[in-house]
CSV table of C-alpha atoms in Angstrom, one decimal:
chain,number,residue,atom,x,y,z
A,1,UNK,CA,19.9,-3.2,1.2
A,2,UNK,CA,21.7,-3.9,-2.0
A,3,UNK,CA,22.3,-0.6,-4.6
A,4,UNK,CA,19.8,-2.1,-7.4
A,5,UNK,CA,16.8,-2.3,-4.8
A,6,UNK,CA,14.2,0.7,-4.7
A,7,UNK,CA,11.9,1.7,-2.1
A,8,UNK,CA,7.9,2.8,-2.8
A,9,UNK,CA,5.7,3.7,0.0
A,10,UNK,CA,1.5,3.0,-1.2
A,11,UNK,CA,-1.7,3.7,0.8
A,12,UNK,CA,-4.5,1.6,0.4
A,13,UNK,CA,-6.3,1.6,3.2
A,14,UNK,CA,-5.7,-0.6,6.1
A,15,UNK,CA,-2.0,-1.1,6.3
A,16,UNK,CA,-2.9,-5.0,7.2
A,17,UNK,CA,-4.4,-6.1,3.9
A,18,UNK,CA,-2.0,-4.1,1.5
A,19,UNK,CA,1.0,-5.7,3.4
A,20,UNK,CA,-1.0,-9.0,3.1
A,21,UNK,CA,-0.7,-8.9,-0.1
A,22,UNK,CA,2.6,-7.6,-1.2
A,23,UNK,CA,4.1,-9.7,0.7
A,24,UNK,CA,3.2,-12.8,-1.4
A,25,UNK,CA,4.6,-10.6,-4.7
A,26,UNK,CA,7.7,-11.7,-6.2
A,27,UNK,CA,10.9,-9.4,-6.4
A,28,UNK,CA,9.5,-7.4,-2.9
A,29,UNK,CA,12.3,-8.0,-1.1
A,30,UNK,CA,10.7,-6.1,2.4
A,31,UNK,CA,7.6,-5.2,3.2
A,32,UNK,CA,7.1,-2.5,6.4
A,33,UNK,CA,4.1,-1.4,7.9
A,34,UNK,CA,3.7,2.5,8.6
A,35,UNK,CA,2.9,5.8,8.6
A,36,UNK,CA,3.6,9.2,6.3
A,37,UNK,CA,2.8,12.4,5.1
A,38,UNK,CA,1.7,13.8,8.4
A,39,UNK,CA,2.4,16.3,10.4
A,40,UNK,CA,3.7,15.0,14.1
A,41,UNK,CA,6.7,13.3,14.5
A,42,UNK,CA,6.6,9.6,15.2
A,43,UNK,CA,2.9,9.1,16.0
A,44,UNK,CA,1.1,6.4,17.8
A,45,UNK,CA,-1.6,4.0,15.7
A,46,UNK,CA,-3.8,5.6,18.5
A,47,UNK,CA,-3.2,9.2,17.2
A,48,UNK,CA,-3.0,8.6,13.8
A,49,UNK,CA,-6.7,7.0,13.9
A,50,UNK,CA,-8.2,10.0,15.3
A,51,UNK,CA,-7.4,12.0,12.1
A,52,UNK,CA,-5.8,14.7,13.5
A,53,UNK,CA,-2.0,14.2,12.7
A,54,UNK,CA,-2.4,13.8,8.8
A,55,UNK,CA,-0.9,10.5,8.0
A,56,UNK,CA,-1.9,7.8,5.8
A,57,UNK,CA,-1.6,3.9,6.9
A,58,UNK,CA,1.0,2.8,4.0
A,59,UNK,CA,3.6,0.1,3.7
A,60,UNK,CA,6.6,0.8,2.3
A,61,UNK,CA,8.2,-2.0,0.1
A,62,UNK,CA,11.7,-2.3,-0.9
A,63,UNK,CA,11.7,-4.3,-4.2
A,64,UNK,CA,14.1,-5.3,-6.4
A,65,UNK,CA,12.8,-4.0,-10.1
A,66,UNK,CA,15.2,-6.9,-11.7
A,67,UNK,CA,12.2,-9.3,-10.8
A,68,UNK,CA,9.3,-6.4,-10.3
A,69,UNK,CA,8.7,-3.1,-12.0
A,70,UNK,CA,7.2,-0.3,-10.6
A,71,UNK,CA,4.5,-0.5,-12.8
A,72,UNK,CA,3.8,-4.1,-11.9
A,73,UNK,CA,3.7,-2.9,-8.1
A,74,UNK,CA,1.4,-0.2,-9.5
A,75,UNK,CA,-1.1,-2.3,-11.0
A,76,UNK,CA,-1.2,-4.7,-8.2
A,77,UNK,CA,-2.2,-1.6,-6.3
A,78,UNK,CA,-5.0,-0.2,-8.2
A,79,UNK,CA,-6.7,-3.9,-8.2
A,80,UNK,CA,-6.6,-4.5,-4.5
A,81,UNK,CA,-7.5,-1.2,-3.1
A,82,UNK,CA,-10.7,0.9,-4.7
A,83,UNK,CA,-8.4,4.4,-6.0
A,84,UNK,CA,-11.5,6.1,-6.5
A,85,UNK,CA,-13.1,6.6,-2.9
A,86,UNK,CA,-11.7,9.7,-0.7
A,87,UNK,CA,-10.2,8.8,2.8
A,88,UNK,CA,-11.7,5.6,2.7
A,89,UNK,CA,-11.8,1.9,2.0
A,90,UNK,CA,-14.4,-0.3,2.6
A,91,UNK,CA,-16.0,0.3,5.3
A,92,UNK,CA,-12.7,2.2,7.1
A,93,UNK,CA,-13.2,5.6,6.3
A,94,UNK,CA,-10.8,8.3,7.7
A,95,UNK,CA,-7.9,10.8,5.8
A,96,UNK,CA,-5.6,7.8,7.1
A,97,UNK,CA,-7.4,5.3,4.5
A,98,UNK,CA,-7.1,7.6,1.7
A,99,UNK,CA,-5.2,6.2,-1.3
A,100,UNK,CA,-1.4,7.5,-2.0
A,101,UNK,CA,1.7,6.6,-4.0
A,102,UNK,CA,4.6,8.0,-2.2
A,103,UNK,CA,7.3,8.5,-4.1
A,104,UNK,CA,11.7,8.5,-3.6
A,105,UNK,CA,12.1,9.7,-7.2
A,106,UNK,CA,10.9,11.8,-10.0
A,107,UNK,CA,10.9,8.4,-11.9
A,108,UNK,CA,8.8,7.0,-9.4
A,109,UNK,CA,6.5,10.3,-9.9
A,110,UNK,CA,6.4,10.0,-13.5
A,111,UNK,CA,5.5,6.4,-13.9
A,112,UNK,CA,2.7,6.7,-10.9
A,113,UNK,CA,1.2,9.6,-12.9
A,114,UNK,CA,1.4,7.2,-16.2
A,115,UNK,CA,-0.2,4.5,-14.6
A,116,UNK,CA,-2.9,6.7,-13.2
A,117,UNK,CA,-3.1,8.5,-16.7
A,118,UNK,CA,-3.6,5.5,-18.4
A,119,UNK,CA,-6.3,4.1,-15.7
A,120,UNK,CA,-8.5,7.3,-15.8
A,121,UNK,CA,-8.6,7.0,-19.7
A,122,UNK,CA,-9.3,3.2,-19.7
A,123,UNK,CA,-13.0,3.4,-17.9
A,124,UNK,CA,-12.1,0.9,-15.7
A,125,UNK,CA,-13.9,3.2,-12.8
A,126,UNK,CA,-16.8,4.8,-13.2
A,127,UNK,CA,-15.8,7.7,-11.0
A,128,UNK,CA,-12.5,9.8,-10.8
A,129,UNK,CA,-9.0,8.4,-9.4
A,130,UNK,CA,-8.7,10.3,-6.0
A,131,UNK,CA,-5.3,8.7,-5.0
A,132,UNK,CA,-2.5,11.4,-4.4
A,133,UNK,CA,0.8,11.1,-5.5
A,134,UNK,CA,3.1,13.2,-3.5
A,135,UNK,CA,7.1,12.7,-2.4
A,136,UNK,CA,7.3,10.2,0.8
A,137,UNK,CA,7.3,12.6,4.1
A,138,UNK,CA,7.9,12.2,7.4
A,139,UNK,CA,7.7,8.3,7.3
A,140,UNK,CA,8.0,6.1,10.6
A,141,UNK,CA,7.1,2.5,10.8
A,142,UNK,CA,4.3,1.3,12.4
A,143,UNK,CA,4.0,-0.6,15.8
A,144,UNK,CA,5.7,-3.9,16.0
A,145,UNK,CA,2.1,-5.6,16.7
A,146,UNK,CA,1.4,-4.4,13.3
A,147,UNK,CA,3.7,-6.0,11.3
A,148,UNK,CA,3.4,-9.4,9.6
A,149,UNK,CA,-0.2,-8.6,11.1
A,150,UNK,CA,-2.3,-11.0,8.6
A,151,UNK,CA,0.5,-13.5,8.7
A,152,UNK,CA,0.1,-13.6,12.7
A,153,UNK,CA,-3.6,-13.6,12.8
A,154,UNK,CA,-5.3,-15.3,9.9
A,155,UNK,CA,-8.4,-16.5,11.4
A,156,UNK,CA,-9.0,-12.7,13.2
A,157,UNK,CA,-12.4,-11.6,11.9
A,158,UNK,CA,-11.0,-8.6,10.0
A,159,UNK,CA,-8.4,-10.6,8.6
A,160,UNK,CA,-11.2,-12.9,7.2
A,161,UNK,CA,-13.4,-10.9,5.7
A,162,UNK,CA,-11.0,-8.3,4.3
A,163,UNK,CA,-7.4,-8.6,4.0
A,164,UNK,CA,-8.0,-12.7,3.3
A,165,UNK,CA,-10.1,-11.4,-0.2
A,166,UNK,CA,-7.6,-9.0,-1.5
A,167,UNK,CA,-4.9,-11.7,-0.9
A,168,UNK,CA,-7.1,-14.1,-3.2
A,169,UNK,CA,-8.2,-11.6,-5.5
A,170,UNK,CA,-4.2,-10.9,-6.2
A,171,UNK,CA,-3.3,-14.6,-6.7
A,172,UNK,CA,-5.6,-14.9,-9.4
A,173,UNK,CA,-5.5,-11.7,-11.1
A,174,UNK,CA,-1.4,-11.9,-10.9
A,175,UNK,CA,-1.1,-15.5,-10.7
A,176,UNK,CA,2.9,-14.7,-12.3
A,177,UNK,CA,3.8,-12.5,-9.8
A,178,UNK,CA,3.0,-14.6,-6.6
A,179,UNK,CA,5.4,-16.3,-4.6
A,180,UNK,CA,3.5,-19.4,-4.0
A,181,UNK,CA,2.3,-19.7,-7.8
């Protein structure tokens, strides 16, 4: 990984449909499917969907912010994932749906707390912003049959009806920032 890239690790929910997504945005340069801010070392998809190990389902992108700022990858986020509902999205509801911005740096802090800021005074929601913004912990990388997930199985039902929405939604609402614009 080159000096000038930068690594941010979000939770929005299902790991498959935010790494849907950001993998069509221009200037991520990798996009990983995983787990953070838990408590047990390495854990299985099968443990961390019971609840009881206290990770979130993120992705972590590496991104170069010569093509993509932060804030840019920030506002992607609070479009395709609802920050407002606690451990859950949609209808996956559990503490390893909840909304996060994991952070490397206290840039990274500062500018997630802007951007939240900025949101909460807009009145684009209607109810508070529950997403937690806490330095990246005891991160390990999901399952290989994870990765690339929507890319591999299009035309799987939860692909369809969930991850295959946010992907359009993003294309039109950041048209600019997609690689196949």
């Amino acid at each position: 990984m080159p000096d000038q890239h930068q690594t941010i690790t979000l939770g929005g929910g299902c790991f498959w449909c935010t790494e849907a997504v950001y993998v069509k945005v221009r200037g991520i340069v990798d996009v990983e499917s995983g787990y953070t801010n838990g408590h047990v070392k390495r854990p299985s998809y099968e443990q961390v969907c019971t609840g009881s190990t206290g990770h979130a389902e993120v992705v972590k992108l590496v991104f170069d912010p010569a093509q993509i700022s932060l804030r840019e990858i920030l506002e992607i986020f609070f479009v395709i994932h609802d920050p407002t509902t606690l451990d859950a999205q949609g209808n996956d509801h559990g503490t390893q749906y909840r909304s996060g911005i994991y952070f490397s740096s206290p840039d990274q802090e500062a500018v997630a707390k802007d951007v939240i800021a900025e949101l909460a005074t807009s009145g684009i929601y209607r109810r508070p912003i529950v997403t937690e913004v806490l330095p990246l912990n005891n991160y390990s990388p999901a399952e290989d049959y994870h990765q690339d997930y929507f890319a591999r199985n299009p035309h799987q039902g939860y692909c369809l009806a969930v991850a295959a929405p946010k992907v359009a939604k993003f294309r039109k609402t950041f048209a600019r920032l997609a690689l196949d614009a």
